[in-house]
Each structure stands twice: as structure tokens, then as C-alpha cells.
């Protein structure tokens, strides 16, 4: 039996004014939401990753603040390890799915890492690039690229729960007319 109080409905649409949705379970209305969290991903009704990326950045910044407050006496090496252990998994989780292609979201994510580099080193210079190089951190964008490539490789070699057959080209139906020369 479905519990109407725990059930949410979301109308997926790119329209500015999506149609009004009214769903009832056992004569009780189901609440309609604009976004929901499923398996750690924020899925929005307009099918963009903007709210997910914002939530990931917020969660990562909070963790960076927690690390800097809780481990004030620790050195940069220890803080860097804490960042890689606690914050990077938040920034990398599911990146093969939601990796942004728009520059504003790429920059938003990179700002988190630059904030972490400044916090860890205690050096609040305007350009954090030398800090990232000194900490030997690669950009989050290149990390996501690597994650996508390794995920694709695992699927193709059969080392994944996703069957590789979904990536195989399907034969086109024959039209009865051959376009190839016969020798």
C-alpha cells in the first residue's frame, strides 16, 4: 500500500508553466514538488543539474568549514588529506552522470576547490592557481573527465552492472536498396 503522505509527484517539463498535476492515492492528495533527491542526486522538474550542483557546492563548502574549524592546529598536509578524504568524494559522487558542460557550473565547482586551497594553506591570494599546483591537486573538471572515461571503460569491458550492449550500434533496417557496390 502506498502512503500518500510519503509520496511525492513531479511533473517533468521544460515549459515555463507546466501543466497542473493533481494525483490522489486513497482519496488523499499527493504533494507536487519541483525537485526531489533520489540516490543522492537532486533531480529537478526542468531536467537541469543546476540545483544539484548548487547543493553539492554547498555541502562541500560546509565540509571545508568543518575541517578548518575542527583541525585548526593541523598542518596543510593533514588538511589536504582531509579534503581529499571527505570533500572530494562529495564533489565526485556520480560525476559521470551530472558533469556540467556549461561554463558557469564548471566555474562554480572549481571555486569550491580554490576556496579549499586558500583555507588549507591560509594564503588568501586572488589567484589560487599556484596554491593548487603546490598542493598537487588537479582541476575538478579533469577529475570528472577521468571519472567519465573510466566509467565508460568499465561498461565496455563488462566490469559494470550496466550491460555493454546498450552502447553497441544497432543494425539499420534494410530498405531493400543496396548502396554498396557489388564486385
mmCIF file with all atom_site columns, C-alpha atoms in Angstrom:
data_model
loop_
_atom_site.group_PDB
_atom_site.id
_atom_site.type_symbol
_atom_site.label_atom_id
_atom_site.label_alt_id
_atom_site.label_comp_id
_atom_site.label_asym_id
_atom_site.label_entity_id
_atom_site.label_seq_id
_atom_site.pdbx_PDB_ins_code
_atom_site.Cartn_x
_atom_site.Cartn_y
_atom_site.Cartn_z
_atom_site.occupancy
_atom_site.B_iso_or_equiv
_atom_site.pdbx_formal_charge
_atom_site.auth_seq_id
_atom_site.auth_comp_id
_atom_site.auth_asym_id
_atom_site.auth_atom_id
_atom_site.pdbx_PDB_model_num
ATOM 1   C CA . UNK A 1 1   ? 0.000  0.000  0.000   1.00 0.00 ? 1   UNK A CA 1
ATOM 2   C CA . UNK A 1 2   ? 1.286  3.435  -0.904  1.00 0.00 ? 2   UNK A CA 1
ATOM 3   C CA . UNK A 1 3   ? 1.418  6.104  1.766   1.00 0.00 ? 3   UNK A CA 1
ATOM 4   C CA . UNK A 1 4   ? 0.160  9.396  0.291   1.00 0.00 ? 4   UNK A CA 1
ATOM 5   C CA . UNK A 1 5   ? 1.956  11.401 2.988   1.00 0.00 ? 5   UNK A CA 1
ATOM 6   C CA . UNK A 1 6   ? 5.355  9.972  1.942   1.00 0.00 ? 6   UNK A CA 1
ATOM 7   C CA . UNK A 1 7   ? 4.691  10.027 -1.800  1.00 0.00 ? 7   UNK A CA 1
ATOM 8   C CA . UNK A 1 8   ? 5.710  12.978 -3.958  1.00 0.00 ? 8   UNK A CA 1
ATOM 9   C CA . UNK A 1 9   ? 4.846  13.732 -7.567  1.00 0.00 ? 9   UNK A CA 1
ATOM 10  C CA . UNK A 1 10  ? 6.942  15.716 -10.011 1.00 0.00 ? 10  UNK A CA 1
ATOM 11  C CA . UNK A 1 11  ? 5.894  16.855 -13.472 1.00 0.00 ? 11  UNK A CA 1
ATOM 12  C CA . UNK A 1 12  ? 8.914  16.802 -15.762 1.00 0.00 ? 12  UNK A CA 1
ATOM 13  C CA . UNK A 1 13  ? 8.698  19.583 -18.310 1.00 0.00 ? 13  UNK A CA 1
ATOM 14  C CA . UNK A 1 14  ? 10.839 22.283 -19.894 1.00 0.00 ? 14  UNK A CA 1
ATOM 15  C CA . UNK A 1 15  ? 7.844  24.615 -20.180 1.00 0.00 ? 15  UNK A CA 1
ATOM 16  C CA . UNK A 1 16  ? 7.790  27.778 -18.095 1.00 0.00 ? 16  UNK A CA 1
ATOM 17  C CA . UNK A 1 17  ? 4.316  26.955 -16.850 1.00 0.00 ? 17  UNK A CA 1
ATOM 18  C CA . UNK A 1 18  ? 3.991  23.175 -16.693 1.00 0.00 ? 18  UNK A CA 1
ATOM 19  C CA . UNK A 1 19  ? 0.506  21.712 -16.506 1.00 0.00 ? 19  UNK A CA 1
ATOM 20  C CA . UNK A 1 20  ? -1.063 21.482 -13.062 1.00 0.00 ? 20  UNK A CA 1
ATOM 21  C CA . UNK A 1 21  ? -0.851 17.979 -11.715 1.00 0.00 ? 21  UNK A CA 1
ATOM 22  C CA . UNK A 1 22  ? -3.340 16.510 -9.246  1.00 0.00 ? 22  UNK A CA 1
ATOM 23  C CA . UNK A 1 23  ? -2.785 12.949 -8.097  1.00 0.00 ? 23  UNK A CA 1
ATOM 24  C CA . UNK A 1 24  ? -4.686 11.145 -5.383  1.00 0.00 ? 24  UNK A CA 1
ATOM 25  C CA . UNK A 1 25  ? -3.849 7.968  -3.503  1.00 0.00 ? 25  UNK A CA 1
ATOM 26  C CA . UNK A 1 26  ? -6.681 6.504  -1.445  1.00 0.00 ? 26  UNK A CA 1
ATOM 27  C CA . UNK A 1 27  ? -8.564 9.787  -1.842  1.00 0.00 ? 27  UNK A CA 1
ATOM 28  C CA . UNK A 1 28  ? -5.625 11.733 -0.346  1.00 0.00 ? 28  UNK A CA 1
ATOM 29  C CA . UNK A 1 29  ? -3.781 14.303 -2.476  1.00 0.00 ? 29  UNK A CA 1
ATOM 30  C CA . UNK A 1 30  ? -0.125 13.692 -3.300  1.00 0.00 ? 30  UNK A CA 1
ATOM 31  C CA . UNK A 1 31  ? 2.118  16.726 -2.872  1.00 0.00 ? 31  UNK A CA 1
ATOM 32  C CA . UNK A 1 32  ? 3.673  18.058 -6.079  1.00 0.00 ? 32  UNK A CA 1
ATOM 33  C CA . UNK A 1 33  ? 7.355  19.074 -5.920  1.00 0.00 ? 33  UNK A CA 1
ATOM 34  C CA . UNK A 1 34  ? 9.696  20.921 -8.333  1.00 0.00 ? 34  UNK A CA 1
ATOM 35  C CA . UNK A 1 35  ? 12.709 18.787 -7.373  1.00 0.00 ? 35  UNK A CA 1
ATOM 36  C CA . UNK A 1 36  ? 13.483 15.665 -5.428  1.00 0.00 ? 36  UNK A CA 1
ATOM 37  C CA . UNK A 1 37  ? 16.532 13.821 -4.186  1.00 0.00 ? 37  UNK A CA 1
ATOM 38  C CA . UNK A 1 38  ? 16.992 10.292 -5.468  1.00 0.00 ? 38  UNK A CA 1
ATOM 39  C CA . UNK A 1 39  ? 20.105 8.217  -4.720  1.00 0.00 ? 39  UNK A CA 1
ATOM 40  C CA . UNK A 1 40  ? 21.967 11.390 -3.761  1.00 0.00 ? 40  UNK A CA 1
ATOM 41  C CA . UNK A 1 41  ? 21.091 13.250 -6.962  1.00 0.00 ? 41  UNK A CA 1
ATOM 42  C CA . UNK A 1 42  ? 18.835 16.299 -6.978  1.00 0.00 ? 42  UNK A CA 1
ATOM 43  C CA . UNK A 1 43  ? 16.520 15.804 -9.922  1.00 0.00 ? 43  UNK A CA 1
ATOM 44  C CA . UNK A 1 44  ? 14.621 18.913 -10.949 1.00 0.00 ? 44  UNK A CA 1
ATOM 45  C CA . UNK A 1 45  ? 11.424 19.162 -12.940 1.00 0.00 ? 45  UNK A CA 1
ATOM 46  C CA . UNK A 1 46  ? 13.201 21.014 -15.765 1.00 0.00 ? 46  UNK A CA 1
ATOM 47  C CA . UNK A 1 47  ? 15.852 18.252 -16.002 1.00 0.00 ? 47  UNK A CA 1
ATOM 48  C CA . UNK A 1 48  ? 18.816 20.550 -15.393 1.00 0.00 ? 48  UNK A CA 1
ATOM 49  C CA . UNK A 1 49  ? 21.589 19.864 -12.906 1.00 0.00 ? 49  UNK A CA 1
ATOM 50  C CA . UNK A 1 50  ? 21.708 23.439 -11.589 1.00 0.00 ? 50  UNK A CA 1
ATOM 51  C CA . UNK A 1 51  ? 20.114 22.704 -8.208  1.00 0.00 ? 51  UNK A CA 1
ATOM 52  C CA . UNK A 1 52  ? 22.178 19.528 -7.810  1.00 0.00 ? 52  UNK A CA 1
ATOM 53  C CA . UNK A 1 53  ? 25.441 21.370 -8.492  1.00 0.00 ? 53  UNK A CA 1
ATOM 54  C CA . UNK A 1 54  ? 24.470 24.148 -6.072  1.00 0.00 ? 54  UNK A CA 1
ATOM 55  C CA . UNK A 1 55  ? 23.707 21.605 -3.359  1.00 0.00 ? 55  UNK A CA 1
ATOM 56  C CA . UNK A 1 56  ? 26.973 19.739 -3.996  1.00 0.00 ? 56  UNK A CA 1
ATOM 57  C CA . UNK A 1 57  ? 28.930 23.008 -3.727  1.00 0.00 ? 57  UNK A CA 1
ATOM 58  C CA . UNK A 1 58  ? 27.097 23.994 -0.544  1.00 0.00 ? 58  UNK A CA 1
ATOM 59  C CA . UNK A 1 59  ? 27.716 20.597 1.056   1.00 0.00 ? 59  UNK A CA 1
ATOM 60  C CA . UNK A 1 60  ? 31.412 20.706 0.087   1.00 0.00 ? 60  UNK A CA 1
ATOM 61  C CA . UNK A 1 61  ? 31.888 24.253 1.443   1.00 0.00 ? 61  UNK A CA 1
ATOM 62  C CA . UNK A 1 62  ? 30.287 23.228 4.734   1.00 0.00 ? 62  UNK A CA 1
ATOM 63  C CA . UNK A 1 63  ? 32.676 20.296 4.987   1.00 0.00 ? 63  UNK A CA 1
ATOM 64  C CA . UNK A 1 64  ? 35.639 22.562 4.267   1.00 0.00 ? 64  UNK A CA 1
ATOM 65  C CA . UNK A 1 65  ? 34.466 24.891 7.041   1.00 0.00 ? 65  UNK A CA 1
ATOM 66  C CA . UNK A 1 66  ? 34.043 21.949 9.410   1.00 0.00 ? 66  UNK A CA 1
ATOM 67  C CA . UNK A 1 67  ? 37.551 20.697 8.611   1.00 0.00 ? 67  UNK A CA 1
ATOM 68  C CA . UNK A 1 68  ? 39.142 24.129 9.086   1.00 0.00 ? 68  UNK A CA 1
ATOM 69  C CA . UNK A 1 69  ? 37.335 24.700 12.425  1.00 0.00 ? 69  UNK A CA 1
ATOM 70  C CA . UNK A 1 70  ? 37.908 21.210 13.788  1.00 0.00 ? 70  UNK A CA 1
ATOM 71  C CA . UNK A 1 71  ? 41.555 20.882 12.800  1.00 0.00 ? 71  UNK A CA 1
ATOM 72  C CA . UNK A 1 72  ? 42.929 24.405 13.275  1.00 0.00 ? 72  UNK A CA 1
ATOM 73  C CA . UNK A 1 73  ? 46.255 23.155 14.612  1.00 0.00 ? 73  UNK A CA 1
ATOM 74  C CA . UNK A 1 74  ? 46.785 20.673 11.784  1.00 0.00 ? 74  UNK A CA 1
ATOM 75  C CA . UNK A 1 75  ? 49.245 21.497 9.041   1.00 0.00 ? 75  UNK A CA 1
ATOM 76  C CA . UNK A 1 76  ? 48.498 21.895 5.348   1.00 0.00 ? 76  UNK A CA 1
ATOM 77  C CA . UNK A 1 77  ? 49.488 18.284 4.601   1.00 0.00 ? 77  UNK A CA 1
ATOM 78  C CA . UNK A 1 78  ? 46.939 16.907 7.082   1.00 0.00 ? 78  UNK A CA 1
ATOM 79  C CA . UNK A 1 79  ? 44.247 19.349 5.933   1.00 0.00 ? 79  UNK A CA 1
ATOM 80  C CA . UNK A 1 80  ? 44.907 18.401 2.318   1.00 0.00 ? 80  UNK A CA 1
ATOM 81  C CA . UNK A 1 81  ? 44.415 14.727 3.186   1.00 0.00 ? 81  UNK A CA 1
ATOM 82  C CA . UNK A 1 82  ? 41.176 15.551 4.967   1.00 0.00 ? 82  UNK A CA 1
ATOM 83  C CA . UNK A 1 83  ? 39.996 17.480 1.896   1.00 0.00 ? 83  UNK A CA 1
ATOM 84  C CA . UNK A 1 84  ? 40.802 14.553 -0.385  1.00 0.00 ? 84  UNK A CA 1
ATOM 85  C CA . UNK A 1 85  ? 39.139 12.083 2.001   1.00 0.00 ? 85  UNK A CA 1
ATOM 86  C CA . UNK A 1 86  ? 36.000 13.998 2.959   1.00 0.00 ? 86  UNK A CA 1
ATOM 87  C CA . UNK A 1 87  ? 35.295 16.712 0.394   1.00 0.00 ? 87  UNK A CA 1
ATOM 88  C CA . UNK A 1 88  ? 36.411 15.238 -2.939  1.00 0.00 ? 88  UNK A CA 1
ATOM 89  C CA . UNK A 1 89  ? 34.007 12.274 -2.649  1.00 0.00 ? 89  UNK A CA 1
ATOM 90  C CA . UNK A 1 90  ? 31.151 14.776 -2.304  1.00 0.00 ? 90  UNK A CA 1
ATOM 91  C CA . UNK A 1 91  ? 32.343 16.673 -5.382  1.00 0.00 ? 91  UNK A CA 1
ATOM 92  C CA . UNK A 1 92  ? 32.954 13.481 -7.400  1.00 0.00 ? 92  UNK A CA 1
ATOM 93  C CA . UNK A 1 93  ? 29.894 11.399 -6.490  1.00 0.00 ? 93  UNK A CA 1
ATOM 94  C CA . UNK A 1 94  ? 28.021 10.490 -9.651  1.00 0.00 ? 94  UNK A CA 1
ATOM 95  C CA . UNK A 1 95  ? 30.058 12.911 -11.747 1.00 0.00 ? 95  UNK A CA 1
ATOM 96  C CA . UNK A 1 96  ? 29.780 10.627 -14.767 1.00 0.00 ? 96  UNK A CA 1
ATOM 97  C CA . UNK A 1 97  ? 26.052 11.400 -14.728 1.00 0.00 ? 97  UNK A CA 1
ATOM 98  C CA . UNK A 1 98  ? 25.881 15.117 -13.931 1.00 0.00 ? 98  UNK A CA 1
ATOM 99  C CA . UNK A 1 99  ? 29.206 16.517 -15.222 1.00 0.00 ? 99  UNK A CA 1
ATOM 100 C CA . UNK A 1 100 ? 28.295 20.044 -16.347 1.00 0.00 ? 100 UNK A CA 1
ATOM 101 C CA . UNK A 1 101 ? 29.031 21.344 -19.816 1.00 0.00 ? 101 UNK A CA 1
ATOM 102 C CA . UNK A 1 102 ? 28.082 24.953 -19.074 1.00 0.00 ? 102 UNK A CA 1
ATOM 103 C CA . UNK A 1 103 ? 30.972 27.188 -18.029 1.00 0.00 ? 103 UNK A CA 1
ATOM 104 C CA . UNK A 1 104 ? 29.089 28.804 -15.131 1.00 0.00 ? 104 UNK A CA 1
ATOM 105 C CA . UNK A 1 105 ? 28.638 25.435 -13.393 1.00 0.00 ? 105 UNK A CA 1
ATOM 106 C CA . UNK A 1 106 ? 32.217 24.365 -14.086 1.00 0.00 ? 106 UNK A CA 1
ATOM 107 C CA . UNK A 1 107 ? 33.443 27.632 -12.536 1.00 0.00 ? 107 UNK A CA 1
ATOM 108 C CA . UNK A 1 108 ? 31.059 27.223 -9.581  1.00 0.00 ? 108 UNK A CA 1
ATOM 109 C CA . UNK A 1 109 ? 32.571 23.809 -8.809  1.00 0.00 ? 109 UNK A CA 1
ATOM 110 C CA . UNK A 1 110 ? 36.168 24.952 -9.327  1.00 0.00 ? 110 UNK A CA 1
ATOM 111 C CA . UNK A 1 111 ? 35.583 27.841 -6.880  1.00 0.00 ? 111 UNK A CA 1
ATOM 112 C CA . UNK A 1 112 ? 34.957 25.293 -4.147  1.00 0.00 ? 112 UNK A CA 1
ATOM 113 C CA . UNK A 1 113 ? 38.352 23.709 -4.701  1.00 0.00 ? 113 UNK A CA 1
ATOM 114 C CA . UNK A 1 114 ? 40.041 27.118 -4.848  1.00 0.00 ? 114 UNK A CA 1
ATOM 115 C CA . UNK A 1 115 ? 38.316 28.057 -1.583  1.00 0.00 ? 115 UNK A CA 1
ATOM 116 C CA . UNK A 1 116 ? 39.644 24.830 -0.062  1.00 0.00 ? 116 UNK A CA 1
ATOM 117 C CA . UNK A 1 117 ? 43.183 25.540 -1.293  1.00 0.00 ? 117 UNK A CA 1
ATOM 118 C CA . UNK A 1 118 ? 43.104 29.022 0.256   1.00 0.00 ? 118 UNK A CA 1
ATOM 119 C CA . UNK A 1 119 ? 41.653 27.690 3.508   1.00 0.00 ? 119 UNK A CA 1
ATOM 120 C CA . UNK A 1 120 ? 44.183 24.857 3.787   1.00 0.00 ? 120 UNK A CA 1
ATOM 121 C CA . UNK A 1 121 ? 47.226 26.984 3.039   1.00 0.00 ? 121 UNK A CA 1
ATOM 122 C CA . UNK A 1 122 ? 45.968 30.056 4.884   1.00 0.00 ? 122 UNK A CA 1
ATOM 123 C CA . UNK A 1 123 ? 47.000 32.087 1.847   1.00 0.00 ? 123 UNK A CA 1
ATOM 124 C CA . UNK A 1 124 ? 44.119 34.262 0.615   1.00 0.00 ? 124 UNK A CA 1
ATOM 125 C CA . UNK A 1 125 ? 45.702 35.420 -2.638  1.00 0.00 ? 125 UNK A CA 1
ATOM 126 C CA . UNK A 1 126 ? 43.356 36.413 -5.504  1.00 0.00 ? 126 UNK A CA 1
ATOM 127 C CA . UNK A 1 127 ? 44.717 33.743 -7.861  1.00 0.00 ? 127 UNK A CA 1
ATOM 128 C CA . UNK A 1 128 ? 44.671 30.284 -6.294  1.00 0.00 ? 128 UNK A CA 1
ATOM 129 C CA . UNK A 1 129 ? 46.325 28.520 -9.244  1.00 0.00 ? 129 UNK A CA 1
ATOM 130 C CA . UNK A 1 130 ? 49.806 28.469 -7.633  1.00 0.00 ? 130 UNK A CA 1
ATOM 131 C CA . UNK A 1 131 ? 48.229 27.059 -4.470  1.00 0.00 ? 131 UNK A CA 1
ATOM 132 C CA . UNK A 1 132 ? 46.589 24.241 -6.413  1.00 0.00 ? 132 UNK A CA 1
ATOM 133 C CA . UNK A 1 133 ? 49.922 23.466 -8.082  1.00 0.00 ? 133 UNK A CA 1
ATOM 134 C CA . UNK A 1 134 ? 51.748 23.487 -4.735  1.00 0.00 ? 134 UNK A CA 1
ATOM 135 C CA . UNK A 1 135 ? 49.140 21.112 -3.262  1.00 0.00 ? 135 UNK A CA 1
ATOM 136 C CA . UNK A 1 136 ? 49.403 18.982 -6.451  1.00 0.00 ? 136 UNK A CA 1
ATOM 137 C CA . UNK A 1 137 ? 45.642 18.992 -6.985  1.00 0.00 ? 137 UNK A CA 1
ATOM 138 C CA . UNK A 1 138 ? 44.285 18.506 -10.466 1.00 0.00 ? 138 UNK A CA 1
ATOM 139 C CA . UNK A 1 139 ? 41.263 20.501 -11.545 1.00 0.00 ? 139 UNK A CA 1
ATOM 140 C CA . UNK A 1 140 ? 37.844 19.109 -10.713 1.00 0.00 ? 140 UNK A CA 1
ATOM 141 C CA . UNK A 1 141 ? 36.979 19.273 -14.402 1.00 0.00 ? 141 UNK A CA 1
ATOM 142 C CA . UNK A 1 142 ? 39.855 16.922 -15.303 1.00 0.00 ? 142 UNK A CA 1
ATOM 143 C CA . UNK A 1 143 ? 38.855 14.625 -12.411 1.00 0.00 ? 143 UNK A CA 1
ATOM 144 C CA . UNK A 1 144 ? 35.311 14.431 -13.786 1.00 0.00 ? 144 UNK A CA 1
ATOM 145 C CA . UNK A 1 145 ? 36.683 13.732 -17.272 1.00 0.00 ? 145 UNK A CA 1
ATOM 146 C CA . UNK A 1 146 ? 38.744 10.861 -15.856 1.00 0.00 ? 146 UNK A CA 1
ATOM 147 C CA . UNK A 1 147 ? 35.700 9.523  -13.963 1.00 0.00 ? 147 UNK A CA 1
ATOM 148 C CA . UNK A 1 148 ? 33.599 9.576  -17.148 1.00 0.00 ? 148 UNK A CA 1
ATOM 149 C CA . UNK A 1 149 ? 36.295 7.783  -19.142 1.00 0.00 ? 149 UNK A CA 1
ATOM 150 C CA . UNK A 1 150 ? 36.863 5.079  -16.521 1.00 0.00 ? 150 UNK A CA 1
ATOM 151 C CA . UNK A 1 151 ? 33.111 4.566  -16.145 1.00 0.00 ? 151 UNK A CA 1
ATOM 152 C CA . UNK A 1 152 ? 32.739 4.172  -19.902 1.00 0.00 ? 152 UNK A CA 1
ATOM 153 C CA . UNK A 1 153 ? 35.695 1.766  -19.987 1.00 0.00 ? 153 UNK A CA 1
ATOM 154 C CA . UNK A 1 154 ? 34.208 -0.364 -17.187 1.00 0.00 ? 154 UNK A CA 1
ATOM 155 C CA . UNK A 1 155 ? 30.916 -0.583 -19.057 1.00 0.00 ? 155 UNK A CA 1
ATOM 156 C CA . UNK A 1 156 ? 32.574 -1.517 -22.348 1.00 0.00 ? 156 UNK A CA 1
ATOM 157 C CA . UNK A 1 157 ? 34.759 -4.297 -20.842 1.00 0.00 ? 157 UNK A CA 1
ATOM 158 C CA . UNK A 1 158 ? 31.828 -5.710 -18.872 1.00 0.00 ? 158 UNK A CA 1
ATOM 159 C CA . UNK A 1 159 ? 33.095 -4.639 -15.455 1.00 0.00 ? 159 UNK A CA 1
ATOM 160 C CA . UNK A 1 160 ? 29.860 -2.841 -14.586 1.00 0.00 ? 160 UNK A CA 1
ATOM 161 C CA . UNK A 1 161 ? 26.225 -3.556 -13.772 1.00 0.00 ? 161 UNK A CA 1
ATOM 162 C CA . UNK A 1 162 ? 25.311 -1.685 -16.954 1.00 0.00 ? 162 UNK A CA 1
ATOM 163 C CA . UNK A 1 163 ? 25.302 -4.046 -19.957 1.00 0.00 ? 163 UNK A CA 1
ATOM 164 C CA . UNK A 1 164 ? 27.740 -3.009 -22.683 1.00 0.00 ? 164 UNK A CA 1
ATOM 165 C CA . UNK A 1 165 ? 25.144 -3.964 -25.296 1.00 0.00 ? 165 UNK A CA 1
ATOM 166 C CA . UNK A 1 166 ? 23.370 -0.647 -24.817 1.00 0.00 ? 166 UNK A CA 1
ATOM 167 C CA . UNK A 1 167 ? 26.380 1.046  -26.426 1.00 0.00 ? 167 UNK A CA 1
ATOM 168 C CA . UNK A 1 168 ? 26.610 -1.271 -29.421 1.00 0.00 ? 168 UNK A CA 1
ATOM 169 C CA . UNK A 1 169 ? 25.303 0.157  -32.683 1.00 0.00 ? 169 UNK A CA 1
ATOM 170 C CA . UNK A 1 170 ? 22.072 -1.450 -33.806 1.00 0.00 ? 170 UNK A CA 1
ATOM 171 C CA . UNK A 1 171 ? 21.856 -2.609 -37.406 1.00 0.00 ? 171 UNK A CA 1
ATOM 172 C CA . UNK A 1 172 ? 19.746 -0.321 -39.543 1.00 0.00 ? 172 UNK A CA 1
ATOM 173 C CA . UNK A 1 173 ? 16.670 -1.857 -41.063 1.00 0.00 ? 173 UNK A CA 1
ATOM 174 C CA . UNK A 1 174 ? 17.116 -2.714 -44.699 1.00 0.00 ? 174 UNK A CA 1
ATOM 175 C CA . UNK A 1 175 ? 15.329 -0.516 -47.207 1.00 0.00 ? 175 UNK A CA 1
ATOM 176 C CA . UNK A 1 176 ? 15.722 -3.107 -49.917 1.00 0.00 ? 176 UNK A CA 1
ATOM 177 C CA . UNK A 1 177 ? 18.061 -0.820 -51.905 1.00 0.00 ? 177 UNK A CA 1
ATOM 178 C CA . UNK A 1 178 ? 21.753 -1.526 -51.688 1.00 0.00 ? 178 UNK A CA 1
ATOM 179 C CA . UNK A 1 179 ? 24.032 1.491  -51.557 1.00 0.00 ? 179 UNK A CA 1
ATOM 180 C CA . UNK A 1 180 ? 27.204 -0.604 -51.713 1.00 0.00 ? 180 UNK A CA 1
ATOM 181 C CA . UNK A 1 181 ? 28.929 -1.559 -54.943 1.00 0.00 ? 181 UNK A CA 1
ATOM 182 C CA . UNK A 1 182 ? 28.940 -5.269 -55.641 1.00 0.00 ? 182 UNK A CA 1
ATOM 183 C CA . UNK A 1 183 ? 32.218 -6.619 -57.034 1.00 0.00 ? 183 UNK A CA 1
#
